[in-house]
Structures are given as structure tokens and as C-alpha cells.
Amino acid sequence: MSILKTPVPGASTLSGTSTLSGARLRRGTLALVAVGAIAVTGLLETFTPVSGWAGSVLMAAAVYLVGQTVISFLVEGRRHALDRLVTTAVYAAFALAMLPLGAVLFKVVQRGGGLINGTFLTHSLRNIGPTDTGGGVYHGIVGTLEQAALASLISIPLAMLTAIYLVEYGRGWFARLVTFFVDVMTGVPSIVAGLFIFTVWVLMLGLNRSGFAATLALTILMIPIVVRSTEEMLKLVPDSLREASYALGVPKWRTILKVVVPTAVPGIVTGIMLGVARVMGETAPLLLLNGFTSSINFDPFSGPQAALPLIVWDQAGRPNPQSITRAWGSALVLIVMVLLLNLGARALARLSRTR
Amino acid sequence: MSDEQPPIEEVLATLAPAPAPLSTGRSVRPGDRIFAVLSGGASLTLLLIIALIAAFLLYRSIPAVRADTTNFLTTSAWFPDSTPSTFGIAALAWGTLLSSLIALVLAVPVAVGTALFIAHFAPRRLAQPLAYLVDLLAAVPSVIYGLWGLFFLVPQMVGLQTWLADHLGWFPLFSVGSGSTFKQTMLNAGVVLAVMILPIISAVTREVFLQVPRDHVEAAQALGATRWEVIRLAVLPFGRPGIISASMLGLGRALGETVAIALVLSTNYVISWKILEPGGNTFAANIALQYGYAADLGTNALIASGLVLFVITLVVNIVARGVIARRREFAGAAG
């Protein structure tokens, strides 16, 4: 076959490269294999009931993979064939991982985008019947922002102090125990955190459901995230900075506050923002703790308070199309808020690195 | 001014007060003590929270399990508020493990591939932005995955599931009774879970892959290894504990996922292998769906199931850490 490059006897007289590197596929070969794979897929589809574009793409990919491996094996040998196989598989894995992100973002924008306007962002769902259109998610935006802010207010000091303890003070069994249980806490399912607060707040103390009750559960979920990221960032601060500070006679606590933490602060803030983004989207604890309302409530400490994830959950579970559209609309608002926080955190991390 | 220089000790004494004794710990400054107590106290608070979670859930669980007229561990049905009260976690435990295992089987290969791609295949300049993209996948709230799964993925998956049932139906996992709608099935729930845990597994694995010593990689390259051989010889052996711990983290997340499952799965209390049929249930989804209808005993029963979920995730975490610790020693000895 002409497209396959076989070692040319004369080539080795000019330079050693071709004999040293062995036979390799020519540049166009793989493109030809791809074309062939698509053709074969077209053929196969007439015989087998593969349906939908997803099936076709999967099948074409599989055929391509086989074709590429066989040709590479024949020309380049086993090692290079395997190498190419793995390379293609790894690229495919990445594409596959990106598929849901693209699909989710596309679908949310497509289904919810039409709903976003001034009314939707500044009105609540009060007195909006299930089959009515109109209304908005302002009550959810207020609730989500307040709950996330309160959760940050409680969890950030606790988490940062814990991280400082682990990095700067912690030695021996107690530090190991704390590290271990921070890991355990990372693994606590959000519904369990919700159940715990529900047990204490509603069942034991007899208090009413409120935004603050949900905040407490969110705090439990946020603390380990912030501890972990802060700990990682503090560990990155070089010991030479600490030692330089000690050498100047600066007490340890001032060293931590004035040298260690400021050095790590961009990374810490990034971690905090990611933590906030994470708890903003939490739904399970809110189901148990927020209570339900479709009105605006600015006070997280009394009365039920809405939240965006809760609105998505509530509207998605209703059978009528108006509600389901509203679910997509609120999902879009929520996802924009979460993604903005994420991108902001990344931008901050990047900015501080270049400085 | 005198020409004579003062002794060096005197100069030093004017520059700085006598240095504190280094390691006796006697003359600790008050600021240091306060700060140490504060940070230690915060750590103690975390431990307290965990202890309180276990204690309070246990406290409410005991009356529920006492009132249960059937075996709490082996019963599938869930009628805690009826008389006599009959409920158990068998079906919940089964559904939780099955959906999480499906998710792991689907997510781990893709996640490891993604991590390899970002760490070793993607062009250097693109690696960081691509890593952000994968992390964004983790940022999408679970309720949105549930919404997406219910209204987009479920209809999309009918074709594939029909094909699986037609061609691989002889395999118990893929067999279906007549008339399965292929809609809100265990497999769909597993796929949604897989999407949700993929970024976590991928991110942790990627971090480990990036820490592979350059010496190992370059040594392999110097021996003429292809890229795959570099990965097999240098990257994977080093990264294996990372992959295991990442998978465990993903498993922990999948076990406790609530709203996505509650939206995607049409729940019942049946133990079944048939992942292409609608049905099944998980601890977390059951709590989310049932708490609104539960009376006193029903609430306690849900708390009891929550405690079991808590214990399971605890065990998964402990096992994961054990594996990592042992592997780390092994890797340390070998390296």
C-alpha cells in the first residue's frame, strides 16, 4: 500500500533518522482511517438498528479505534499501536467528560433563557398559580444570597482557624485526629447534615424552619471544603518566610497573621469562593430546613425562606409545562450565579499568580 | 564619640532584646497562647460537630428501630407510620450501592482518562484552562443535574437501553420484564451520578499525576519509552493510590447524592438486579421524598436510615484513607 510508509533502503545513507525511529504512519493515514470509519459506520447502520446520532458517533469512534490500531500495529509494531490506542482513548475520555457540561449548559440556556427578564429577576412567585406564567425567582435569589453569606460568616473563621491549627500548631495525635475528621466531614452527605440540624433545631429545640436553620447545615458542608483548601495553601508558604520572621523576633501569632496568611490569601480566597459556590447549589438540606414559601422573606431568622435550588426542585416536580419552564429559568439564574463565583475565583487565582 | 568600639554583645543587646529561650516553652507570649487556644478550639469544634451528628442521629434512631416490628436491616418495605410499623433499609441499601457502583464503573475510566489527558497529553498552555472546564462540571449544582437528567438524559437514553436489553438481555443486569419503559431506571440514575462524581475523581487524580517526579518520567523517556509506556511505567504506579482515593471520594459523594436521584429515579422499595427497569431507591432520595409525609415515627425512621448512610460513608472514607496510607508507605519504600 502506498499510503503506508515503509523504511526506504536508500534513506539511511543520508541520515540515521529513519532507521533509528523505525517505520511511522504517514500524516494523512489517520485521516483516511477516520473517513473509512465513518463510511463503515454508515454501512453498519443499514444492517444494525443503531439509532440516533449518539449511537452513530460511538460506533464511528469504535470503528476508528479498531482501524487505527490494526494499521498502526502492521506498520509501526505493537508498542506504537498501543501508544496510539491509548492516546485516542484518552482524548475520547476528555471529550466524553466535556459532553455533559456542554449539554447541561446548553439545555439550561435553551430552556430557561427565554424566561429571563426584569420581571423574573425582581418578582416572587406569590399568588402565581401552577399553570400561570409570569412571576419570578427574586425570593429565591434573596434567600440563596443571604444563606450563603451567613454560612460563610460562620464557617470561614472556624475553618481558617482549624487550617492554621493543622499547619502551624498541630502535632501528634490530636492533629491527626482533626485531619482525619475533616476528611470524614468532607464525606458527610448533605442530606445527613440536613437531618442533623433538623433533629437539633426542629425536633429537639422546637424551633421553626427558617433560612438560618438551612444556613447551619450549609455551614457544616462548607467548613471542610474551606479547611482543606486553606490548609493546602498554607502548606505552600515556604518555611523560609516563617523562619525569616521568627529570626526578626516576631511572635508566632503575628508571623501567622502578617506573613503566612497574607502570602497565601489569594489561594485561600479562591478556596472560599469555590466553597460558597458549592453550598449555594446544595438542595437536600434546604428541603428539610427552609420551610416552603413563594413570597419574599428578607429575614433568615424567622419564617420560611425560599432559595433558588429549592425553587428548581419544587417546580421540576410539578406536572404542568409552565412550572417546568420556571424550573429551567431558576436553574439558569442559579447556574449563572455559581459559575460567576467560580470564574471569579479562578480569575483571582490567576491574577495573583502573575503579580 | 570614642574611637573604641563597644563589645559586640552590647551592640546586639541594643538591637534586640534577649532572645527568648528556644524550646523550653516557658515564656510564651500571651498573643501566642490566645491564638493557639483559638485555633485548637476551632479544631475541637469540628470534632464536636461530627460527634454530635452521630449522637443526635443515634438518639432519634433508637426509638424508631425499637418500634419496628420487622428486622430493620433485612426488610425492604417502608411503612413506618402504619400499625404495626414495618420498615427496613434493605432496598435502600441495595439501591444506594447499586447506583453508586454503576456510577463508579462509568466514571472512573473516563475520569482517569481525563486526568491523563490534562496532565500528560494536552498542550501545556491549554492544560490549565481545560482543567478549569472539568472543575466547572463539579460546580453545577446537583439539582440542575437532576433537572437535566429528568428532562433531557432520560429520553435520550431510551434508545441505548432498548438496544442493551435487546442484545445483552441474557445478562441478568440487562434483562427486563415485558413492557419496561426504559425511562426512570437505575442505569439513568447511575449515569447522572457518574457525571456528578467524574470531576471530583478527575481533579484528585490529576493532582497526583502532576506530582509524578520528573526524574521518573524522564528516565522512562530516556529508555525510549512511548508516551503510553511512560504512563504505565512512571505515572500509573505513582498515581495508583491517588486513583483509589479519588474513586473512594467519588463513591462517597455518589452514596449521599440526594436530589438528582430523587428527580431521575422513579422510586420503589424493591431489590432488583435489573438496572434497565424503573425502580429502586436510595437512602438519601428516600429521605428527601418521604420526610414531607412522615409522622413522628416516620421521621425517626428516616433519621435511622440517615444514620446508616452516615455510617456507610464514614466506613468508605476510613477504608479509603487506610488504602492510601498503606499505598503511600509502599510507594515510599519502592521509590
XYZ file of C-alpha atoms in Angstrom:
690
model
C 0.000 0.000 0.000
C 1.346 3.353 -0.936
C -0.036 5.346 1.948
C 1.934 3.334 4.443
C 5.480 4.423 4.855
C 7.891 1.536 4.822
C 11.591 2.069 5.502
C 13.245 3.199 2.315
C 16.607 1.462 1.903
C 18.323 4.497 0.399
C 17.261 6.907 3.084
C 19.648 5.654 5.696
C 22.662 6.699 3.658
C 21.845 10.374 4.115
C 20.855 10.462 7.752
C 20.296 7.970 10.512
C 16.875 9.203 11.499
C 14.687 6.868 9.535
C 16.476 3.742 10.604
C 16.653 4.893 14.220
C 12.980 5.794 14.612
C 11.601 2.875 12.628
C 8.564 2.995 10.410
C 5.878 5.543 11.252
C 2.468 6.217 9.800
C 2.294 8.921 7.180
C 0.447 12.084 8.091
C -2.676 11.528 6.029
C -3.146 7.913 7.013
C -5.142 8.544 10.162
C -7.437 10.966 8.359
C -8.088 8.243 5.808
C -8.835 5.798 8.618
C -11.305 8.309 10.042
C -13.049 8.669 6.693
C -13.100 4.917 6.375
C -14.568 4.556 9.847
C -17.401 6.920 9.006
C -18.089 5.018 5.795
C -18.103 1.678 7.616
C -20.431 3.112 10.244
C -22.806 4.230 7.528
C -22.744 0.715 6.134
C -23.245 -0.916 9.512
C -26.197 1.302 10.298
C -28.117 -0.136 7.409
C -27.663 -3.627 8.870
C -27.883 -2.997 12.615
C -30.568 -0.978 14.377
C -28.189 1.632 15.750
C -30.321 4.701 16.244
C -29.665 8.346 16.968
C -26.604 10.478 16.445
C -25.128 9.376 19.744
C -25.094 5.761 18.592
C -23.530 6.713 15.268
C -20.796 8.757 16.899
C -19.990 5.975 19.355
C -19.910 3.406 16.601
C -17.728 5.530 14.311
C -15.335 6.100 17.209
C -15.138 2.373 17.906
C -14.527 1.540 14.249
C -11.878 4.240 14.004
C -10.152 2.919 17.083
C -10.004 -0.595 15.657
C -8.826 0.602 12.238
C -6.140 2.836 13.660
C -4.836 0.139 15.960
C -4.691 -2.507 13.236
C -2.892 -0.263 10.745
C -0.502 1.064 13.336
C 0.196 -2.480 14.509
C 1.004 -3.603 10.967
C 3.262 -0.656 10.186
C 4.721 0.560 13.442
C 4.579 -2.507 15.621
C 2.891 -3.411 18.868
C 4.307 -0.662 21.068
C 3.313 2.223 18.849
C -0.075 0.715 18.122
C -0.749 0.532 21.836
C 0.514 4.066 22.274
C -1.829 5.371 19.620
C -4.714 3.374 21.041
C -4.205 4.877 24.481
C -3.750 8.382 23.079
C -7.021 8.187 21.184
C -8.784 6.692 24.198
C -7.515 9.467 26.435
C -8.665 12.164 24.017
C -12.014 10.426 23.759
C -12.315 10.283 27.536
C -11.817 14.005 27.755
C -14.374 14.653 25.035
C -16.800 12.363 26.834
C -16.245 14.226 30.086
C -16.945 17.554 28.412
C -20.133 16.280 26.795
C -22.375 16.578 29.879
C -21.047 20.038 30.767
C -21.860 21.274 27.294
C -25.212 19.509 27.278
C -26.244 20.849 30.691
C -25.228 24.431 29.940
C -26.842 24.334 26.508
C -30.073 22.842 27.777
C -30.371 25.237 30.716
C -29.799 28.259 28.499
C -32.074 26.923 25.769
C -34.998 26.056 28.038
C -34.587 28.775 30.640
C -33.151 31.639 28.611
C -36.486 32.834 27.255
C -37.754 33.407 30.772
C -35.061 35.767 31.959
C -36.247 39.346 32.051
C -36.682 42.147 34.550
C -39.873 40.694 35.977
C -38.383 37.247 36.515
C -35.449 38.652 38.441
C -37.374 41.143 40.584
C -40.623 39.364 41.434
C -41.557 36.370 43.532
C -43.945 33.531 42.809
C -46.500 34.845 45.288
C -50.040 34.343 44.019
C -48.777 32.708 40.852
C -50.803 29.563 40.184
C -49.177 26.415 38.864
C -50.435 26.947 35.336
C -49.928 30.716 35.297
C -46.976 32.202 33.529
C -45.139 35.181 34.960
C -43.720 35.650 38.409
C -40.075 35.254 39.201
C -37.386 33.996 41.493
C -36.454 37.134 43.425
C -37.444 35.425 46.678
C -35.051 32.610 45.829
C -32.189 34.927 44.927
C -32.592 36.782 48.225
C -32.696 33.532 50.175
C -29.746 31.924 48.427
C -27.555 35.003 48.810
C -28.421 35.511 52.470
C -27.984 31.878 53.369
C -24.671 31.624 51.547
C -23.434 34.829 53.174
C -24.437 33.682 56.654
C -22.900 30.262 56.126
C -19.655 31.939 55.035
C -19.729 34.225 58.055
C -19.833 31.258 60.410
C -17.697 28.768 58.570
C -14.813 30.908 57.305
C -13.368 31.878 60.729
C -13.832 28.355 62.088
C -12.340 26.754 59.009
C -9.391 29.121 58.722
C -8.500 28.744 62.388
C -8.675 24.985 62.024
C -6.453 25.070 58.963
C -3.981 27.318 60.781
C -4.010 24.909 63.689
C -3.308 21.963 61.406
C -0.473 23.625 59.526
C 1.161 25.810 62.178
C 0.455 24.166 65.507
C -0.855 20.665 65.013
C 1.468 17.884 66.058
C 0.759 14.440 67.378
C -2.444 12.502 67.789
C -4.857 15.437 68.118
C -3.785 16.950 64.796
C -4.032 13.555 63.128
C -7.492 13.117 64.597
C -8.594 16.527 63.306
C -7.176 15.866 59.833
C -8.967 12.549 59.811
C -12.306 14.019 60.827
C -12.035 16.895 58.378
C -11.828 14.158 55.760
C -14.803 12.436 57.305
C -16.699 15.717 57.290
C -15.924 16.197 53.604
C -17.689 12.909 53.068
C -20.790 13.725 55.114
C -23.698 13.639 52.662
C -25.586 16.906 52.547
C -28.844 15.201 53.443
C -27.243 13.851 56.627
C -26.078 17.336 57.576
C -29.635 18.484 56.956
C -31.074 15.668 59.058
C -28.719 16.519 61.914
C -29.738 20.173 62.002
C -33.356 19.127 61.566
C -33.034 16.839 64.583
C -31.466 19.514 66.742
C -33.295 22.591 65.502
C -36.799 21.354 64.825
C -37.180 18.171 66.864
C -35.114 18.965 69.971
C -35.270 22.734 70.290
C -38.723 23.005 68.783
C -37.723 25.976 66.632
C -39.337 26.750 63.320
C -37.838 26.076 59.961
C -36.047 29.118 58.596
C -33.290 30.275 56.353
C -30.940 30.231 59.314
C -31.617 26.578 60.044
C -30.597 25.810 56.467
C -27.569 28.044 56.935
C -26.387 25.890 59.833
C -26.491 22.786 57.642
C -24.681 24.631 54.856
C -22.041 25.639 57.392
C -21.334 22.001 58.200
C -20.878 21.353 54.485
C -18.730 24.400 53.844
C -16.281 24.081 56.747
C -14.363 21.038 55.475
C -14.076 22.499 51.960
C -12.537 25.696 53.275
C -10.309 23.867 55.787
C -8.917 21.673 53.037
C -8.191 24.453 50.563
C -6.796 26.807 53.210
C -4.609 24.031 54.587
C -3.204 23.313 51.138
C -2.485 26.985 50.573
C -0.808 27.468 53.960
C 1.389 24.445 53.318
C 2.612 26.109 50.133
C 4.021 29.074 52.063
C 7.775 28.447 52.177
C 9.244 27.785 55.618
C 11.994 30.309 54.871
C 9.406 33.108 55.167
C 8.357 31.878 58.597
C 11.936 31.459 59.710
C 12.876 34.918 58.478
C 10.021 36.338 60.509
C 10.969 34.379 63.624
C 14.571 35.500 63.188
C 13.392 39.086 63.417
C 11.827 38.258 66.744
C 8.244 38.375 65.513
C 5.942 36.259 67.665
C 4.429 33.198 66.078
C 0.874 34.514 66.023
C 1.936 37.727 64.341
C 4.020 35.738 61.900
C 0.925 33.751 61.007
C -1.307 36.799 60.693
C 1.170 39.113 58.987
C 3.345 36.790 56.928
C 1.864 33.340 56.394
C -1.806 34.153 55.805
C -1.209 37.237 53.599
C 1.149 35.199 51.432
C -1.492 32.539 50.965
C -4.518 34.831 50.834
C -5.306 34.687 47.099
C -5.399 30.904 47.237
C -7.467 30.987 50.406
C -9.989 33.378 48.885
C -10.205 31.179 45.794
C -10.946 28.198 48.015
C -13.582 30.134 49.933
C -15.310 31.272 46.750
C -15.396 27.722 45.477
C -16.836 26.633 48.813
C -19.535 29.291 48.621
C -20.368 28.270 45.068
C -20.640 24.719 46.275
C -23.071 25.362 49.123
C -25.147 27.774 47.038
C -26.328 24.879 44.937
C -26.986 22.497 47.816
C -30.579 21.384 47.825
C -31.039 18.414 50.099
C -30.655 20.191 53.465
C -32.883 23.020 52.311
C -35.668 20.538 51.655
C -35.723 19.668 55.336
C -34.946 23.029 56.853
C -36.113 26.018 54.838
C -39.780 25.503 55.008
C -41.657 26.425 51.895
C -42.768 29.818 50.699
C -43.279 31.562 47.400
C -43.056 35.005 48.978
C -40.099 37.249 49.580
C -38.629 36.968 53.077
C -35.614 39.100 53.866
C -35.227 37.760 57.397
C -33.433 34.433 57.508
C -34.084 34.130 61.237
C -37.849 33.960 61.156
C -40.301 32.257 58.907
C -39.712 30.087 55.882
C -37.293 31.450 53.326
C -37.016 30.345 49.718
C -33.808 29.509 47.857
C -33.050 29.005 44.196
C -32.260 25.266 44.349
C -35.478 24.746 46.255
C -37.469 26.540 43.566
C -35.865 24.358 40.897
C -36.745 21.243 42.873
C -40.285 22.352 43.578
C -41.118 23.467 40.052
C -39.455 20.491 38.373
C -41.656 18.129 40.357
C -44.900 19.650 39.061
C -46.638 18.176 36.060
C -47.508 21.322 34.107
C -45.205 22.814 31.461
C -45.345 26.356 32.898
C -43.786 25.139 36.137
C -41.165 23.070 34.368
C -40.155 26.078 32.290
C -39.882 28.057 35.516
C -37.633 25.297 36.892
C -35.281 25.778 33.938
C -35.395 29.530 34.359
C -34.445 29.351 38.029
C -31.797 26.764 37.170
C -30.300 29.268 34.740
C -30.196 32.005 37.377
C -28.617 29.607 39.868
C -26.052 28.276 37.427
C -25.058 31.787 36.359
C -24.509 32.782 39.987
C -22.473 29.662 40.718
C -20.413 29.894 37.542
C -19.710 33.587 38.075
C -18.368 32.803 41.533
C -16.267 30.010 40.085
C -14.865 32.067 37.255
C -14.237 34.938 39.642
C -12.316 32.639 41.927
C -10.207 31.363 39.032
C -9.569 34.855 37.734
C -8.451 35.922 41.186
C -6.121 32.963 41.463
C -4.648 33.745 38.074
C -4.313 37.474 38.738
C -2.464 36.953 41.987
C -0.129 34.456 40.379
C 1.007 36.858 37.685
C 1.515 39.664 40.164
C 32.257 59.684 70.286
C 35.002 57.435 71.403
C 37.185 55.640 68.966
C 36.830 52.417 70.827
C 34.178 50.099 69.534
C 31.819 48.715 72.163
C 31.908 44.946 72.614
C 29.784 43.098 70.121
C 27.466 41.728 72.818
C 26.465 45.237 73.795
C 25.654 46.184 70.224
C 23.497 43.110 69.856
C 21.767 43.835 73.143
C 20.723 47.274 71.911
C 19.478 45.873 68.634
C 17.229 43.177 70.009
C 16.035 42.168 73.430
C 17.454 38.984 74.804
C 16.261 36.170 72.580
C 13.551 34.056 74.107
C 14.716 30.613 75.122
C 14.178 28.463 72.116
C 12.332 25.335 73.065
C 11.519 25.472 76.720
C 8.059 26.887 76.059
C 8.108 28.704 79.425
C 7.880 32.325 78.317
C 5.102 32.003 75.757
C 3.737 35.379 74.715
C 0.065 35.874 75.615
C -0.783 36.531 71.965
C 0.668 33.185 71.026
C -1.243 31.414 73.750
C -4.545 33.045 72.765
C -4.009 32.198 69.121
C -3.063 28.614 69.837
C -6.127 28.182 72.015
C -8.371 29.760 69.371
C -7.139 27.587 66.553
C -7.113 24.480 68.705
C -10.622 25.340 69.853
C -11.833 25.620 66.278
C -10.412 22.180 65.577
C -12.112 20.811 68.648
C -15.403 22.333 67.460
C -15.160 20.345 64.236
C -14.673 17.121 66.170
C -17.620 18.054 68.365
C -19.858 18.605 65.338
C -19.075 15.150 63.987
C -19.638 13.597 67.397
C -22.924 15.481 67.786
C -24.140 14.358 64.360
C -23.582 10.743 65.311
C -25.042 11.207 68.804
C -28.220 13.029 67.798
C -28.991 10.762 64.869
C -28.451 7.742 67.098
C -30.643 9.233 69.826
C -33.590 9.614 67.435
C -32.937 6.327 65.663
C -33.212 4.037 68.660
C -36.959 4.577 69.305
C -37.652 4.030 65.606
C -35.777 0.757 65.417
C -37.423 -0.324 68.708
C -40.882 0.347 67.282
C -40.122 -1.523 64.090
C -41.962 -4.838 64.126
C -39.723 -6.311 61.450
C -35.979 -6.602 61.046
C -34.609 -3.134 60.365
C -31.704 -4.458 58.314
C -33.380 -7.092 56.140
C -36.812 -5.632 55.449
C -37.419 -3.922 52.126
C -40.780 -2.304 52.780
C -41.086 1.197 54.210
C -44.283 1.682 56.209
C -43.019 3.205 59.451
C -46.205 5.099 60.236
C -48.658 2.273 59.730
C -49.669 -0.052 62.547
C -47.871 -2.303 63.006
C -44.850 -0.330 61.920
C -42.871 -2.228 59.309
C -39.834 -0.777 57.677
C -36.260 -1.669 56.836
C -33.304 -0.465 54.905
C -32.578 -3.478 52.702
C -33.955 -1.981 49.490
C -32.480 1.426 50.252
C -29.035 -0.012 50.909
C -29.241 -2.094 47.767
C -30.283 0.817 45.567
C -27.677 3.106 47.070
C -24.858 0.649 46.477
C -26.056 -0.359 43.014
C -26.448 3.190 41.711
C -23.096 4.205 43.184
C -21.356 1.193 41.689
C -22.827 1.913 38.253
C -21.606 5.474 38.631
C -18.113 4.347 39.654
C -17.804 1.845 36.816
C -18.789 4.516 34.317
C -16.924 7.442 35.823
C -13.548 6.081 36.917
C -12.172 5.169 33.455
C -13.364 8.424 31.939
C -12.077 10.433 34.879
C -8.654 8.797 34.829
C -8.508 9.321 31.066
C -9.445 12.962 31.510
C -6.823 13.401 34.203
C -4.191 11.768 31.983
C -5.224 13.998 29.108
C -4.838 17.168 31.135
C -1.675 16.113 32.913
C 0.226 14.453 30.079
C -1.413 14.825 26.670
C -2.907 18.279 26.344
C -0.642 21.080 25.127
C 0.954 22.746 28.151
C -0.697 26.089 27.584
C -4.156 24.551 27.317
C -3.847 22.251 30.305
C -4.901 24.774 32.942
C -7.987 26.128 31.131
C -9.090 22.586 30.328
C -8.693 21.652 33.963
C -10.979 24.574 34.852
C -13.571 23.238 32.454
C -13.587 19.887 34.214
C -13.857 21.661 37.555
C -16.839 23.631 36.274
C -18.584 20.298 35.872
C -18.267 19.930 39.636
C -19.670 23.391 40.174
C -23.027 22.641 38.577
C -25.497 22.135 41.442
C -26.886 18.661 41.827
C -30.489 19.789 41.466
C -29.634 21.055 37.985
C -28.157 17.684 37.100
C -31.400 16.190 38.339
C -33.455 18.539 36.187
C -31.252 17.840 33.185
C -31.317 14.116 33.832
C -35.084 14.006 34.126
C -35.975 16.095 31.084
C -33.019 15.548 28.751
C -30.976 12.469 29.592
C -33.849 10.116 30.372
C -35.477 10.441 26.924
C -32.046 10.305 25.248
C -31.166 7.049 26.986
C -34.226 5.097 25.854
C -32.581 4.048 22.589
C -29.370 2.822 24.151
C -31.213 0.943 26.884
C -33.551 -0.684 24.409
C -30.533 -1.824 22.429
C -28.848 -3.176 25.574
C -31.980 -5.055 26.564
C -32.418 -6.486 23.076
C -28.848 -7.628 22.562
C -27.460 -8.230 26.037
C -30.717 -9.152 27.716
C -29.338 -12.632 28.513
C -27.056 -10.931 31.027
C -29.003 -10.617 34.309
C -28.070 -6.960 34.740
C -29.619 -6.012 31.401
C -32.668 -8.277 31.435
C -36.043 -6.588 31.552
C -39.556 -7.746 32.170
C -42.027 -7.116 29.400
C -43.028 -3.536 28.910
C -40.150 -1.667 30.506
C -40.374 1.981 29.533
C -36.609 2.453 29.961
C -37.398 5.840 31.464
C -36.546 6.462 35.099
C -34.241 3.485 35.500
C -31.365 2.662 37.805
C -28.956 2.962 34.866
C -30.096 6.529 34.219
C -29.615 7.366 37.867
C -26.149 5.826 37.676
C -25.266 7.858 34.590
C -26.316 11.114 36.267
C -24.305 10.144 39.340
C -21.330 9.316 37.132
C -21.435 12.773 35.591
C -21.558 14.287 39.048
C -18.644 12.360 40.545
C -16.457 12.464 37.433
C -14.967 15.913 38.099
C -14.016 15.046 41.675
C -12.302 11.825 40.684
C -10.633 13.560 37.772
C -9.427 16.536 39.807
C -7.876 14.438 42.567
C -6.290 12.036 40.088
C -4.931 14.916 38.040
C -3.262 16.452 41.062
C -1.498 13.181 41.784
C -0.472 12.725 38.154
C 1.050 16.183 38.135
C 3.130 15.277 41.170
C 4.849 12.381 39.449
C 8.584 13.074 39.846
C 10.055 14.425 36.627
C 13.023 12.112 37.122
C 10.796 9.064 36.754
C 9.185 10.415 33.601
C 12.471 11.464 32.042
C 14.143 8.198 32.957
C 11.427 6.316 31.118
C 11.683 8.670 28.141
C 15.445 8.201 28.064
C 14.907 4.473 27.713
C 12.920 5.167 24.560
C 9.514 4.578 26.079
C 6.470 5.699 24.122
C 4.041 8.022 25.850
C 1.887 5.110 26.984
C 4.924 3.291 28.308
C 5.930 6.389 30.255
C 2.453 6.428 31.742
C 2.482 2.722 32.510
C 5.996 2.718 33.972
C 6.151 6.052 35.768
C 2.771 7.743 36.070
C 0.356 4.956 36.939
C 2.457 3.240 39.622
C 2.961 6.589 41.293
C -0.643 7.635 40.834
C -2.389 4.426 41.854
C -3.084 5.456 45.462
C -4.377 8.732 44.087
C -6.759 6.936 41.747
C -8.003 4.741 44.570
C -8.539 7.610 46.956
C -10.189 9.668 44.228
C -12.567 6.817 43.428
C -13.413 6.476 47.096
C -14.151 10.190 47.313
C -16.375 9.852 44.277
C -18.081 6.838 45.833
C -18.728 8.807 48.999
C -20.297 11.589 47.002
C -22.410 9.178 44.961
C -23.680 7.343 48.050
C -25.028 10.530 49.574
C -26.378 12.238 46.472
C -29.971 13.179 47.046
C -31.915 15.433 44.755
C -30.542 14.252 41.435
C -31.517 10.688 42.282
C -34.854 11.749 43.711
C -35.653 13.525 40.454
C -34.337 10.951 37.992
C -35.331 7.672 39.616
C -38.933 6.564 39.913
C -38.661 5.053 43.336
C -39.994 1.860 44.825
C -38.806 -0.472 47.570
C -37.750 -3.473 45.530
C -34.398 -5.212 45.448
C -33.627 -5.933 41.820
C -30.637 -6.512 39.604
C -32.455 -5.140 36.591
C -30.899 -1.752 36.027
C -32.913 -1.151 32.856
C -36.221 -1.217 34.684
C -37.662 1.768 36.502
C -37.465 1.462 40.251
C -35.125 1.201 43.157
C -34.419 3.733 45.833
C -31.557 5.168 47.830
C -31.166 6.306 51.426
C -30.834 9.939 50.511
C -33.570 10.071 47.893
C -35.929 8.260 50.254
C -35.348 10.838 52.968
C -35.942 13.711 50.556
C -39.110 12.194 49.141
C -40.643 10.790 52.327
C -39.945 13.339 55.039
C -42.856 15.542 53.955
C -45.332 12.706 54.534
C -43.719 11.281 57.635
C -45.329 11.470 61.070
C -43.301 11.165 64.281
C -42.233 7.574 63.913
C -41.740 8.001 60.190
C -39.397 10.929 60.812
C -37.393 8.900 63.283
C -37.274 6.026 60.824
C -35.860 8.384 58.192
C -33.289 9.607 60.701
C -32.342 5.997 61.375
C -31.781 5.439 57.663
C -29.773 8.655 57.577
C -27.607 7.307 60.373
C -26.952 4.157 58.359
C -25.977 6.309 55.363
C -23.692 8.350 57.617
C -22.015 5.201 58.912
C -21.581 3.802 55.394
C -19.946 6.977 54.100
C -17.803 7.020 57.238
C -16.616 3.476 56.557
C -15.906 4.282 52.901
C -13.819 7.245 53.980
C -11.909 5.280 56.597
C -11.196 2.439 54.188
C -10.061 4.945 51.549
C -7.676 6.576 53.974
C -6.376 3.200 55.074
C -5.680 2.213 51.478
C -3.944 5.493 50.752
C -1.819 5.300 53.879
C -0.682 1.758 53.123
C -0.023 2.512 49.462
C 1.924 5.603 50.390
C 4.253 3.598 52.601
C 4.668 1.083 49.831
C 5.368 3.772 47.250
C 7.788 5.414 49.625
C 9.690 2.191 50.159
C 9.826 1.487 46.432
C 10.746 4.993 45.409
